[in-house]
XYZ file of C-alpha atoms in Angstrom:
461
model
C 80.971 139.402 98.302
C 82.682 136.165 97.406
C 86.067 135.319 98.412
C 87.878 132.979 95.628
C 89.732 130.211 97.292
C 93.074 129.170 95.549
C 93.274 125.691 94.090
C 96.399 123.307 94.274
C 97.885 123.755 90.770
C 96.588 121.989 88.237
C 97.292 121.392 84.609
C 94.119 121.392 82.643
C 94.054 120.510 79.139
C 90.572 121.873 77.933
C 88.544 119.343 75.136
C 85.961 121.545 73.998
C 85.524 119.092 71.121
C 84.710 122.072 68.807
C 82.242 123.619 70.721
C 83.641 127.595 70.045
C 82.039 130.420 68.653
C 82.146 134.464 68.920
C 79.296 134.067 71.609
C 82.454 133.577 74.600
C 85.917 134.581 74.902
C 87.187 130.813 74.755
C 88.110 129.931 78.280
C 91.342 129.466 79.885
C 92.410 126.834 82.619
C 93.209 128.650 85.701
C 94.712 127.128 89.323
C 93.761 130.575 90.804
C 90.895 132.399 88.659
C 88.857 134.155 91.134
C 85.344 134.129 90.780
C 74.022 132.907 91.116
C 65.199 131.145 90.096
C 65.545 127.600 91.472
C 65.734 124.265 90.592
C 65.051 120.896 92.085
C 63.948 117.374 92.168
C 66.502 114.938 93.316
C 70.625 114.029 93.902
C 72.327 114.622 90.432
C 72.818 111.520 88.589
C 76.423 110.443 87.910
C 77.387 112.065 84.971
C 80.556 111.402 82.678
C 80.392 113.541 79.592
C 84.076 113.119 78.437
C 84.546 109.259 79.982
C 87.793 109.803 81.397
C 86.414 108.322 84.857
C 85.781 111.648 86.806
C 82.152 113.338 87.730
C 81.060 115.978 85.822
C 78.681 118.662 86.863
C 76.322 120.508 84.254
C 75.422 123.682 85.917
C 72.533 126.334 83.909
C 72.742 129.843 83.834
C 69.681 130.609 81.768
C 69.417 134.596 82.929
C 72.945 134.881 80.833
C 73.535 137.434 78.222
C 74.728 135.658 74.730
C 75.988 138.043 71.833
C 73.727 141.031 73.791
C 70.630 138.799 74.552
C 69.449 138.820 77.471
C 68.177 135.600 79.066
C 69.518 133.779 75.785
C 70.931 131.376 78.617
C 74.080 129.232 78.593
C 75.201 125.677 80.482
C 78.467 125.907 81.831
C 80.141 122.145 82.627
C 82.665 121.639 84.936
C 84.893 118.372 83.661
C 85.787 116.493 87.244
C 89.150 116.118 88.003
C 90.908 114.054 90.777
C 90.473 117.200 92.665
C 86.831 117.135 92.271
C 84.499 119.685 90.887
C 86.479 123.169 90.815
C 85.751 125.302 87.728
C 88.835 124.883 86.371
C 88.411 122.232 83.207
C 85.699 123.838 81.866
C 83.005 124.228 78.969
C 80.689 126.522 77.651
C 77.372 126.018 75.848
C 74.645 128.098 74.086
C 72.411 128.122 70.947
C 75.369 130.081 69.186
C 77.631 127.584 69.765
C 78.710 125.172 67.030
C 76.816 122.041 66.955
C 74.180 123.120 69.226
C 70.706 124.192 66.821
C 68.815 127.376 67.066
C 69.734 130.803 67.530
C 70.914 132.742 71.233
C 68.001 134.941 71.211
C 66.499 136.885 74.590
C 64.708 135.330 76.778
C 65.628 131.578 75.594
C 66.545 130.720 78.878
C 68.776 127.847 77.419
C 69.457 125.937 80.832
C 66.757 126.456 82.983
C 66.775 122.559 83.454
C 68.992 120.101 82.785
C 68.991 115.936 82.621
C 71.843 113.752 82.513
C 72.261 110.011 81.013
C 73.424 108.134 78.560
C 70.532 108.282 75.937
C 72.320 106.014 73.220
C 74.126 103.759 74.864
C 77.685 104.417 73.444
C 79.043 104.982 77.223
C 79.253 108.322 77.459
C 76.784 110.998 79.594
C 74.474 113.283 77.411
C 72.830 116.157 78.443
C 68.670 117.231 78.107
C 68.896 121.206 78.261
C 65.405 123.120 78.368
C 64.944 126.270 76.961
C 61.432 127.143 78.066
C 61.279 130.559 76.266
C 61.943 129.605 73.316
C 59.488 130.630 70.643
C 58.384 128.427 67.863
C 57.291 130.595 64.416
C 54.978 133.382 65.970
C 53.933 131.389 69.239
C 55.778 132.612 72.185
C 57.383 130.571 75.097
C 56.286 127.159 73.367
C 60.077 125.856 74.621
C 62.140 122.771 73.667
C 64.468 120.415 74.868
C 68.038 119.864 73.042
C 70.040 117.163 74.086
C 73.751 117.734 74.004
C 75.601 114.229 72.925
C 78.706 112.891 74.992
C 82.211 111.875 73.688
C 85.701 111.733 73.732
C 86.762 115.576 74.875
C 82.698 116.257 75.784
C 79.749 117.291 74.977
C 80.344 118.310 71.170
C 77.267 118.148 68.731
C 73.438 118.304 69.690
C 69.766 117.442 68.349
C 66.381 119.025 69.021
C 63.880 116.599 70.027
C 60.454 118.162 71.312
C 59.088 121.248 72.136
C 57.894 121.535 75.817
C 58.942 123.362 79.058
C 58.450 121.095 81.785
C 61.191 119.631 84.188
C 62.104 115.851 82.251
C 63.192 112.584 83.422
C 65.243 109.276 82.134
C 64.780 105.999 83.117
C 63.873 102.511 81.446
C 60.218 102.505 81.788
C 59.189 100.255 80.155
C 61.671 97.323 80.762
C 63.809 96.983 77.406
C 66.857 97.533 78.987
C 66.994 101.502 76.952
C 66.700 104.427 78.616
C 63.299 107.075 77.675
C 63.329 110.309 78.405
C 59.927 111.649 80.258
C 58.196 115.136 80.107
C 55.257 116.661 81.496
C 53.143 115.026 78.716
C 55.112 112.432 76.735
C 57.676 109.442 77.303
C 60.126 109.284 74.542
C 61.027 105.781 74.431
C 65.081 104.664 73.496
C 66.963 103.704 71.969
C 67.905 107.249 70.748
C 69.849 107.942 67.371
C 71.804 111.578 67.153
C 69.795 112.402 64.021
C 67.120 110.931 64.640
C 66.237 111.209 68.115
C 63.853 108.674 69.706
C 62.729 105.502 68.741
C 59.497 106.578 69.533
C 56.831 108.904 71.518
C 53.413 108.880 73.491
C 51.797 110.528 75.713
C 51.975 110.207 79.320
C 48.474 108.968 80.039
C 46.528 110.751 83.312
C 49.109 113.516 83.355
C 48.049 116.854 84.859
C 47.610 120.056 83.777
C 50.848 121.698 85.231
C 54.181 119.618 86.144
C 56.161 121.286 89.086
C 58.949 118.488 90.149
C 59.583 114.804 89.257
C 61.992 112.589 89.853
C 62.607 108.299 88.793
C 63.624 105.047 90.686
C 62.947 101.311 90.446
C 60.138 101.833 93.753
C 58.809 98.601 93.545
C 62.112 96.523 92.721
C 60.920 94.930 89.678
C 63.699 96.459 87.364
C 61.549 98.990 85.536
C 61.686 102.412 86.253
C 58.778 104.646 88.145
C 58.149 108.129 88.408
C 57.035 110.137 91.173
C 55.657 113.851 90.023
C 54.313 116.731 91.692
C 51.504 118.351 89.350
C 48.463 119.728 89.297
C 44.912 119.919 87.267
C 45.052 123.263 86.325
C 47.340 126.781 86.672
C 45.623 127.588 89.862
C 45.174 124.176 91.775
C 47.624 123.368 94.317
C 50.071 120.315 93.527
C 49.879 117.378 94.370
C 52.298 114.194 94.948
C 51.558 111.244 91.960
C 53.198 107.614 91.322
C 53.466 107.232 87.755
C 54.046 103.089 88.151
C 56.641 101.504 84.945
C 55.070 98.418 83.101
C 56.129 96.396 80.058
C 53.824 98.875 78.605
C 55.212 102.119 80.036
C 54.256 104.681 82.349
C 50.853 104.055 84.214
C 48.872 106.780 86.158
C 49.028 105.265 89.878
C 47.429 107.167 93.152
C 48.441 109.673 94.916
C 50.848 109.864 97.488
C 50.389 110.763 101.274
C 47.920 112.999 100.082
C 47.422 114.926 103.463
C 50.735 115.467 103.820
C 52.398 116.147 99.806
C 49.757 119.052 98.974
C 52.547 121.705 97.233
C 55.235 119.770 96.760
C 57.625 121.898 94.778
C 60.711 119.660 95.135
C 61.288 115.814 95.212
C 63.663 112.846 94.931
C 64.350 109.551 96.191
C 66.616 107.375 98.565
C 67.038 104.746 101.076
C 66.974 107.190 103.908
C 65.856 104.342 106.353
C 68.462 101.727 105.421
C 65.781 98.896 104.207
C 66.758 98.599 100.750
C 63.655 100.321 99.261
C 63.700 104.044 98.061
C 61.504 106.465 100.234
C 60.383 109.630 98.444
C 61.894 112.956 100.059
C 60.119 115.979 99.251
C 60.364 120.058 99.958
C 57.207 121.966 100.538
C 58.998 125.574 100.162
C 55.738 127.652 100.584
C 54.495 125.583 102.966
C 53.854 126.237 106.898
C 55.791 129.298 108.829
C 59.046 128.781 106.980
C 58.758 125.211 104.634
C 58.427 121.637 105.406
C 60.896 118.682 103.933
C 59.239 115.508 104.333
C 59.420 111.687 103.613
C 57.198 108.792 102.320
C 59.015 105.435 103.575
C 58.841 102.776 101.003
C 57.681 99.485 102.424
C 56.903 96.190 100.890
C 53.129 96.598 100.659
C 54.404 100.151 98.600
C 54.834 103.568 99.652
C 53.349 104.220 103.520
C 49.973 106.062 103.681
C 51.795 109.166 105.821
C 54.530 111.028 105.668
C 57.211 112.153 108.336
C 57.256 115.944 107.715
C 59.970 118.391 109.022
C 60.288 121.755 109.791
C 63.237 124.352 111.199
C 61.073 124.176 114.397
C 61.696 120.185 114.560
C 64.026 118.920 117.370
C 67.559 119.339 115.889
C 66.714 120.585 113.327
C 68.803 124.083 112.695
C 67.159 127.600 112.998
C 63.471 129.045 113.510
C 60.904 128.153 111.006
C 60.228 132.326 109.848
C 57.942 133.469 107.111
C 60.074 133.449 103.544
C 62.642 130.761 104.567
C 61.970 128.557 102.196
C 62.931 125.287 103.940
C 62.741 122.594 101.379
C 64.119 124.225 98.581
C 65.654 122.265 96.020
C 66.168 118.900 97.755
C 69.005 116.487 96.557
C 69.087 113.328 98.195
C 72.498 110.829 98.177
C 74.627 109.065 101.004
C 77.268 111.844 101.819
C 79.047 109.753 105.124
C 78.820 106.532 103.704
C 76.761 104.890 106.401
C 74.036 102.793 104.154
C 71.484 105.676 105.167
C 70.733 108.183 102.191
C 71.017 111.785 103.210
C 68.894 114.386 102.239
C 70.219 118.344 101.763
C 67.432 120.642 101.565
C 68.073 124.700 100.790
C 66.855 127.506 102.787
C 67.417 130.420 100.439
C 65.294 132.711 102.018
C 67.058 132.498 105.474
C 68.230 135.753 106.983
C 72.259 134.934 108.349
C 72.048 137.855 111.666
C 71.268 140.710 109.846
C 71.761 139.960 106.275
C 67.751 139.440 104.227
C 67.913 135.947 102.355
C 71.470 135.581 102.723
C 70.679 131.805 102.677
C 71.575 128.707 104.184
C 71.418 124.759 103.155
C 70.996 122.493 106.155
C 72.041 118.455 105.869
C 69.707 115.813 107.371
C 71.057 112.744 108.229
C 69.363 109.743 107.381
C 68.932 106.610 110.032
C 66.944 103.377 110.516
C 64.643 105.459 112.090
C 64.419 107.632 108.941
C 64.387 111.296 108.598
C 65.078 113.354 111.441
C 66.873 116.577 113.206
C 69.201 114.575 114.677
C 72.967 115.057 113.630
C 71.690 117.665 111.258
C 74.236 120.565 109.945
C 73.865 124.319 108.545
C 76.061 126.176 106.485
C 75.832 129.790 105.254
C 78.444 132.133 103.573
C 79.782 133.059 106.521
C 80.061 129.587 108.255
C 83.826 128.999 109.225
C 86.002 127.661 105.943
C 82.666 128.462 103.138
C 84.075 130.984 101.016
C 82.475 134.531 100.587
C 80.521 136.636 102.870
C 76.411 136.409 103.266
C 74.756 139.391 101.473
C 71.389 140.676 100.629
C 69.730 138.374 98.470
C 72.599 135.911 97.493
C 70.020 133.248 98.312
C 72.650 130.467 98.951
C 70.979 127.300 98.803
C 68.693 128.049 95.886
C 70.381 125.192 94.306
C 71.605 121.903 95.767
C 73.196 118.579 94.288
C 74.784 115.636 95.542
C 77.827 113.983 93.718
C 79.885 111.219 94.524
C 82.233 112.632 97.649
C 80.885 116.150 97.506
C 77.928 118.403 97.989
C 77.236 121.066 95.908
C 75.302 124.390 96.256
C 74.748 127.509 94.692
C 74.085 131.088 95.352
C 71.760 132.315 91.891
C 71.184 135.634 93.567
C 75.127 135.979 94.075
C 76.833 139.620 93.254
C 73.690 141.033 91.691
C 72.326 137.624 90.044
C 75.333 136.748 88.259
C 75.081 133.812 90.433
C 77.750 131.291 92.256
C 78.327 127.502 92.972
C 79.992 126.053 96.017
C 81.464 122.551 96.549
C 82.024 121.056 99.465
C 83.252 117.798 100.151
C 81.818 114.814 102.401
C 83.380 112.441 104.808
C 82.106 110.125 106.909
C 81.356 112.672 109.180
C 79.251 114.308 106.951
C 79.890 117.538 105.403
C 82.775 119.649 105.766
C 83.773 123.452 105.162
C 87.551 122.080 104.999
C 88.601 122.643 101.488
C 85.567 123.964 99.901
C 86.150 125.732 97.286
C 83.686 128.200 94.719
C 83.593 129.373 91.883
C 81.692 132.085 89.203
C 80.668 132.986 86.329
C 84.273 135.317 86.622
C 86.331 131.962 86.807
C 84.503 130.101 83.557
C 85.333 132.845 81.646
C 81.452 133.065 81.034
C 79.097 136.305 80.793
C 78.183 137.453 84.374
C 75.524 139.931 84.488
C 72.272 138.552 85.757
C 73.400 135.267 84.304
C 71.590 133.252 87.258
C 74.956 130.411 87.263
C 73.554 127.490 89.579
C 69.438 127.765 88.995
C 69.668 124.687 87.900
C 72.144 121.325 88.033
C 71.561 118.420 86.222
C 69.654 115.516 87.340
């Protein structure tokens, strides 16, 4: 059962920029409002919808009920304030919203993932929200991506670029100083125009079958963008770990990576978890082993090493016992939460039991070193850890989601009171993470549609 914290007061004047509609009650800022499959790839990328100087946090709730459809979806964003993320200033999004195309209709799943950049350059974070049920005339579940445009008061108006269902990506990759978007099968190169979307497309050459997890970062420091992807030849192959390298001429199939070690990756990001000023890749193999593996390729000079450094809960320091249907390595999110030059990697365990309580969850923090990734220093934290809010139940899976902002760590509980779902923030010092002050919030306190709504399957990236 989760136990609402109460905030400091706050005055909160809500922007919604004329995103209303009959599909919400409109929402009301609240110092004391009381109060949910997974996602994953890396840290969330700064985002600023409104540009008033504070973090946002786009959070999807694609099992949510719009105007009686279930699974229409919705993206709830919670505008930062100096107190941090809270669920306090507060916006709503869904297909029956104003400015946002299509129709709420069952099954959508608007939200299941979610990017965040600034696609057009104008200084202000937008917003790439998949809805991978979405059907297209008479085919079923062809999906699409809908990217939400930031301004002054937030994200207010929207355009539908192209169908697909896949996790996406932004970076510059190929070197013109715009940012492209990348899916499972396509690059869509900037600049991008509101009406018109792209400045162009093509297809990602040598991409596989199936796409699982991706993530982007400058590996080789020659200031264009690569991507790393988890994917596979076919439905039934197992994943595997690929370098997609960024040229003047865009993305270029490279090898793969570590192969003995990345088989399954289902979750994967980036850092400079060894201090050296190159990004290693950080991955989660959820399925993998007695209870899931996190593991990381160093970057060197000569590239990415041949091997990777692979943990497990039965690692020295590392918390708990590895057990069948932990899930170690869920949804990792990678950032530098104590400020020590060392990215830090947070890596969910929804599937751990807490005593007695089946897939209560946990999320455990590994501290990054010269030495790179290890046990040592590492922390755990489950509903009922001292100062977290709430109480550990039967399949709240907290951890199913994880992000990293600037100052904070967040987490989320999809399976929370009967899958209406639940996000946690809680902030970091230089002694890593603290309970102290952390503070959570539901579908209850956004004013949002609860049942089975899933809030926190996915945070942007």
């Amino acid at each position: 059962m989760l136990s609402r914290r109460c905030h400091r007061p706050v005055i909160a004047a809500m922007a919604l920029a004329a995103i209303t509609g009959s599909a919400f009650a409109a929402p009301q800022a609240s110092a004391t409002s009381p109060a949910g499959p997974m996602s994953g790839d890396t840290a969330s990328a700064p985002a600023d919808f409104d540009g008033d100087g504070y973090a946002d946090v786009a959070i999807g709730a694609p099992g949510g009920t719009v105007n009686g459809e279930v699974g229409a979806g919705y993206v709830a964003v919670d505008y930062g304030m100096a107190e941090g993320p809270n669920g306090v200033k507060r916006q709503l999004i869904s297909q029956n919203r104003y400015g946002v195309p299509g129709t709420a209709e069952a099954g959508d799943r608007f939200g299941s993932r979610l990017t965040a950049a600034d696609l057009d350059a104008d200084g202000f974070t937008d917003l790439v929200v998949s809805s991978p049920g979405e059907d297209i005339g008479d085919t079923r579940d062809v999906g699409r991506y809908t990217i939400l445009w930031g301004g002054v008061g937030g994200l207010a108006t929207a355009t539908v670029i192209v169908q697909g269902t896949s996790p996406t990506r932004t970076g510059d990759f190929n070197g013109d100083g715009h940012t492209d978007l990348a899916t499972d099968d396509r690059v869509l190169y900037g600049p991008f125009d509101r009406t018109a979307g792209p400045a162009r497309t093509s297809t990602l050459a040598g991409a596989d079958a199936r796409l699982y997890a991706m993530t982007a970062g400058d590996l080789d420091r020659d200031g264009i963008t690569d991507l790393v992807v988890s994917s596979s030849t076919s439905t039934t192959a197992a994943p595997r770990l690929r370098l997609f390298r960024g040229t003047r001429t865009g993305l270029v199939a490279g090898p793969t990576i570590a192969p003995a070690d990345t088989t399954s990756v289902d979750s994967v990001g980036l850092g400079d978890v060894d201090g050296d000023g190159l990004l290693d890749v950080v991955f989660g193999r959820s399925a993998a082993g007695t209870g899931g593996l996190v593991g990381m390729v160093r970057g060197t000079p000569g590239g990415l090493s041949p091997s990777a450094t692979l943990l497990s809960q039965d690692s020295p320091g590392v918390p708990g016992t590895g057990e069948s249907g932990d899930r170690f390595g869920t949804d990792v999110s990678v950032g530098d939460i104590d400020d020590d030059g060392h990215a830090d990697v947070i890596a969910g365990l929804p599937g751990e039991d807490v005593g007695t309580t089946k897939d209560g969850g946990m999320f455990v923090v590994l501290k990054g070193s010269e030495a790179g990734l290890s046990g040592s220093g590492a922390q755990a934290f489950t509903q009922n850890t001292a100062g977290v809010p709430g109480t550990a139940e039967t399949s709240d899976r907290f951890g199913g989601g994880t992000a990293v902002l600037d100052g904070y760590v967040v987490v989320s509980a999809p399976g929370e009171n009967t899958r209406s779902g639940s996000v946690w923030v809680l902030p970091a010092t230089t002694t890593g993470v603290t309970s102290e002050g952390s503070v959570s919030f539901g579908p209850g306190t956004l004013a949002a549609p609860t049942k089975g709504a899933e809030l926190g399957s996915a945070f942007h990236r």
